[in-house]
Coordinates of C-alpha atoms in Angstrom, one line a residue:
M1 CA 103.0 55.8 182.1
P2 CA 101.9 59.5 182.0
L3 CA 104.3 62.0 183.4
L4 CA 101.7 63.5 185.7
P5 CA 98.6 62.1 187.4
P6 CA 95.3 63.6 185.9
E7 CA 94.8 65.7 189.0
I8 CA 98.0 67.6 188.6
T9 CA 98.7 70.3 186.0
T10 CA 102.1 71.2 184.6
F11 CA 102.0 74.5 186.6
D12 CA 101.3 72.5 189.8
A13 CA 104.3 70.2 189.1
I14 CA 106.7 73.2 188.5
L15 CA 105.4 74.8 191.7
L16 CA 106.0 71.7 193.8
I17 CA 109.5 71.3 192.4
A18 CA 110.4 74.9 193.1
V19 CA 108.9 74.7 196.6
S20 CA 110.8 71.5 197.3
T21 CA 114.1 73.4 196.6
V22 CA 113.3 76.1 199.0
T23 CA 111.8 74.0 201.8
S24 CA 114.7 71.5 201.7
A25 CA 117.1 74.4 202.1
V26 CA 115.2 75.6 205.1
S27 CA 115.2 72.1 206.7
A28 CA 118.9 71.6 206.1
A29 CA 119.7 75.0 207.7
F30 CA 117.3 74.9 210.6
S31 CA 116.1 71.3 210.8
I32 CA 112.5 72.4 211.0
G33 CA 110.0 74.4 209.0
G34 CA 110.7 73.0 205.6
G35 CA 108.6 69.8 206.0
V36 CA 105.6 71.7 207.4
A37 CA 105.8 74.4 204.6
F38 CA 105.9 71.8 201.9
L39 CA 103.0 69.9 203.5
A40 CA 100.9 73.0 203.4
V41 CA 101.6 73.6 199.7
L42 CA 101.1 69.9 198.8
A43 CA 97.8 69.8 200.7
S44 CA 96.5 72.7 198.5
I45 CA 97.3 70.8 195.2
V46 CA 97.0 67.0 195.5
P47 CA 93.9 65.0 196.7
P48 CA 93.6 64.7 200.5
A49 CA 94.2 61.0 200.5
A50 CA 97.5 61.4 198.8
V51 CA 98.9 64.2 200.9
I52 CA 100.5 62.2 203.8
P53 CA 101.9 59.3 201.7
L54 CA 103.4 61.7 199.1
H55 CA 104.8 64.0 201.8
G56 CA 106.5 61.0 203.3
V57 CA 108.3 60.2 200.1
V58 CA 109.5 63.8 199.6
Q59 CA 110.7 63.9 203.2
V60 CA 112.6 60.6 202.7
G61 CA 114.5 62.2 199.8
S62 CA 115.1 65.5 201.6
N63 CA 116.3 64.0 204.8
L64 CA 118.4 61.4 202.9
A65 CA 120.3 64.2 201.2
R66 CA 120.7 66.0 204.6
A67 CA 121.9 62.8 206.3
V68 CA 124.5 62.1 203.6
I69 CA 125.8 65.6 203.3
Q70 CA 125.9 66.1 207.1
R71 CA 126.8 62.5 208.1
P72 CA 130.0 63.3 210.0
H73 CA 127.9 65.2 212.6
I74 CA 125.2 62.5 213.1
M75 CA 125.0 61.1 216.7
W76 CA 124.0 57.5 216.1
K77 CA 123.5 56.7 219.8
I78 CA 120.4 58.9 219.6
V79 CA 119.3 57.7 216.1
V80 CA 119.3 54.0 216.8
P81 CA 116.9 54.0 219.8
F82 CA 114.7 56.6 218.0
L83 CA 114.5 54.1 215.1
G84 CA 113.4 51.3 217.4
G85 CA 110.6 53.5 218.8
S86 CA 109.6 54.6 215.3
F87 CA 108.8 51.0 214.3
V88 CA 106.5 50.7 217.3
G89 CA 104.7 54.1 216.7
A90 CA 104.2 53.4 213.0
F91 CA 102.8 50.0 213.7
I92 CA 100.3 51.4 216.2
G93 CA 99.4 54.3 214.0
G94 CA 98.9 52.1 211.0
Q95 CA 96.2 50.2 212.8
I96 CA 94.1 53.3 213.5
V97 CA 95.2 55.7 210.8
F98 CA 91.7 56.3 209.6
Q99 CA 90.0 56.4 213.0
L100 CA 91.4 59.3 215.1
P101 CA 90.5 62.9 214.3
G102 CA 93.4 64.9 213.0
D103 CA 92.5 68.0 214.9
V104 CA 92.8 66.3 218.3
L105 CA 96.3 65.1 217.4
R106 CA 97.2 68.7 216.2
I107 CA 96.2 70.1 219.5
V108 CA 98.2 67.5 221.5
L109 CA 101.3 68.1 219.2
A110 CA 101.1 71.9 219.4
T111 CA 100.7 71.9 223.2
F112 CA 103.7 69.7 223.7
I113 CA 105.8 71.8 221.3
L114 CA 104.9 75.0 223.2
Y115 CA 105.7 73.4 226.6
A116 CA 109.0 71.9 225.4
T117 CA 110.0 75.2 223.9
W118 CA 109.0 77.6 226.7
G119 CA 108.5 75.4 229.8
P120 CA 110.9 74.2 232.4
M121 CA 111.4 70.8 230.7
K122 CA 115.1 70.2 229.9
F123 CA 116.5 67.1 228.4
R124 CA 120.1 65.9 228.5
I125 CA 121.7 63.0 226.6
A126 CA 123.5 61.8 229.8
K127 CA 120.2 61.5 231.6
G128 CA 117.9 59.0 230.0
G129 CA 118.9 59.9 226.4
N130 CA 118.2 56.5 225.1
L131 CA 114.8 56.1 226.7
L132 CA 113.9 59.6 225.6
S133 CA 114.9 58.8 222.1
V134 CA 112.7 55.6 222.1
V135 CA 109.7 57.4 223.5
T136 CA 110.1 60.3 221.0
G137 CA 110.3 57.8 218.2
I138 CA 107.1 56.1 219.3
V139 CA 105.1 59.3 219.7
S140 CA 106.3 61.1 216.6
S141 CA 105.9 58.0 214.3
F142 CA 102.4 57.5 215.6
L143 CA 101.6 61.2 215.0
T144 CA 103.2 61.3 211.6
M145 CA 100.7 58.8 210.2
F146 CA 98.0 61.3 210.7
I147 CA 99.6 64.8 210.6
G148 CA 102.6 64.1 208.3
A149 CA 105.2 66.7 209.5
T150 CA 106.3 66.0 213.1
G151 CA 109.7 67.4 212.7
P152 CA 108.9 70.3 215.1
F153 CA 107.9 67.8 217.7
V154 CA 111.2 66.0 217.5
S155 CA 113.1 69.2 217.3
S156 CA 111.4 70.5 220.5
V157 CA 112.6 67.3 222.3
F158 CA 116.1 67.1 220.8
G159 CA 117.0 70.8 220.7
P160 CA 118.2 71.1 224.3
M161 CA 120.1 67.8 224.1
F162 CA 122.7 69.1 221.6
P163 CA 125.1 72.0 222.4
D164 CA 126.2 72.1 218.8
R165 CA 123.8 73.1 215.9
L166 CA 125.6 70.9 213.3
V167 CA 125.1 67.8 215.4
F168 CA 121.5 68.7 216.2
V169 CA 120.5 69.3 212.5
A170 CA 122.4 66.2 211.2
T171 CA 121.0 63.9 213.9
H172 CA 117.5 65.3 213.4
G173 CA 117.7 64.6 209.7
A174 CA 118.8 61.0 210.2
C175 CA 115.9 60.4 212.6
M176 CA 113.4 61.9 210.2
L177 CA 114.9 59.9 207.3
F178 CA 114.2 56.6 209.0
Q179 CA 110.9 57.6 210.4
H180 CA 109.5 58.7 207.0
T181 CA 110.8 55.6 205.3
I182 CA 108.9 53.5 207.8
K183 CA 105.8 55.6 207.2
V184 CA 106.0 55.2 203.4
V185 CA 106.4 51.4 203.7
V186 CA 103.3 51.3 206.0
F187 CA 101.2 53.3 203.5
A188 CA 102.4 51.1 200.6
F189 CA 101.4 48.0 202.7
L190 CA 98.0 49.7 203.3
G191 CA 97.5 49.9 199.5
F192 CA 98.4 53.5 198.5
A193 CA 99.3 53.5 194.8
F194 CA 102.6 55.4 194.5
T195 CA 103.3 54.4 190.8
P196 CA 101.3 57.3 189.1
W197 CA 103.3 59.8 191.1
I198 CA 106.8 58.5 190.4
P199 CA 107.8 61.0 187.7
L200 CA 106.6 64.0 189.7
L201 CA 108.2 62.7 192.9
A202 CA 111.5 62.2 191.0
G203 CA 111.6 65.9 190.0
I204 CA 110.7 67.0 193.5
L205 CA 113.4 64.8 195.1
V206 CA 116.2 66.0 192.7
A207 CA 115.2 69.6 193.5
G208 CA 115.3 68.7 197.2
V209 CA 119.0 67.6 196.9
F210 CA 120.0 71.0 195.5
G211 CA 118.0 72.7 198.3
T212 CA 119.7 70.6 200.9
M213 CA 123.2 71.6 199.6
I214 CA 122.3 75.3 199.8
G215 CA 120.8 75.0 203.3
T216 CA 123.9 73.1 204.6
R217 CA 126.2 75.9 203.4
L218 CA 124.0 78.4 205.2
L219 CA 124.0 76.4 208.4
G220 CA 127.8 76.4 208.5
R221 CA 127.9 80.2 208.4
M222 CA 125.4 80.9 211.2
E223 CA 126.2 81.8 214.7
E224 CA 125.0 79.4 217.4
A225 CA 123.0 82.0 219.4
F226 CA 121.2 83.2 216.2
F227 CA 120.4 79.6 215.3
R228 CA 118.9 78.9 218.7
K229 CA 116.7 82.0 218.5
V230 CA 115.5 81.1 215.0
I231 CA 114.6 77.6 216.2
K232 CA 112.7 78.8 219.2
F233 CA 110.7 81.4 217.2
A234 CA 110.0 78.8 214.4
L235 CA 108.7 76.2 216.8
T236 CA 106.4 78.7 218.4
I237 CA 105.0 79.8 215.1
L238 CA 104.5 76.3 213.9
A239 CA 102.7 75.2 217.1
L240 CA 100.4 78.2 216.9
N241 CA 99.7 77.4 213.3
L242 CA 98.7 73.8 214.3
L243 CA 96.3 75.2 216.9
A244 CA 94.8 77.6 214.4
I245 CA 94.1 74.8 212.0
A246 CA 92.7 72.5 214.8
F247 CA 90.3 75.2 216.0
G248 CA 89.1 76.0 212.4
L249 CA 90.5 79.5 212.2
Y250 CA 91.5 78.5 208.6
A251 CA 91.9 75.4 206.5

C-alpha cells in the first residue's frame, strides 16, 4: 500500500502533520478553534469528498488524547446523555448528508453560536442539564455530518454550564470524541474508503497526541478569567467566519 494517496504530495503530508500538532494543542488548551483550523487547512489540500470523513478521524484521535490525559476532570453525567443524542443526530444526518446545502447549515450554526455567546441564554447543569445534553448531541451530530467541526456549537452551549475550565475542556473533549467516532462509523457504512489514507492519518494522529500534551500543560497555567475571555472571543470569530463563508465572501 502506498504511503500517500496520489492526490497528496510529501509536502502536503508534512504540513498536515505539523498543523495537527498545533491545532491539537489549541483544542486541548481552549476546547475550540483547533478542529476548525485543521478543517480549513485540510479542505485546501484533500479532495472535497474526503474532507469531512478524514477530519472526523483526526478529531477522534485528538479528542481521545485529550479525554485520556484530562480524564479526572470529565463530567460523565453530561457526556452520557450527549452520546445518546449523538446517535440520533448522526442517524438523521446520514440519511440526508448529500441533500442539504452546507451554507444554510453554516448560517444556522453561526447564528446560534453568536446568540449563545452574547445573548441572555444561560444554561445550568442543575436545570435540565441532561435534556440539554441530549438536544445538543442531536443537533451537533446532525450538523457535523455536513460541516465537520461543530466544537464551537457545543462549547457555546456547555461553556456557561461549567464553573471550572478544566472540567469544561475535559468534558467537551469526551463529548467530541464519541461524536466524531459515530460520524466516522457512519461514513464508513456509507462507503467512504479510508484505507488509502491510513499511513497519513497515523502520522497526523501521533502528532496530535504531542500537541494535546502541550495544550494541557498550557491549560493548567491559565487564569480562569483569561480563559473565559479567550473562549468568548474565539467563538465570535469562528461564528463570523462561518457567516463569511456562507455568504460567499471567501471560499
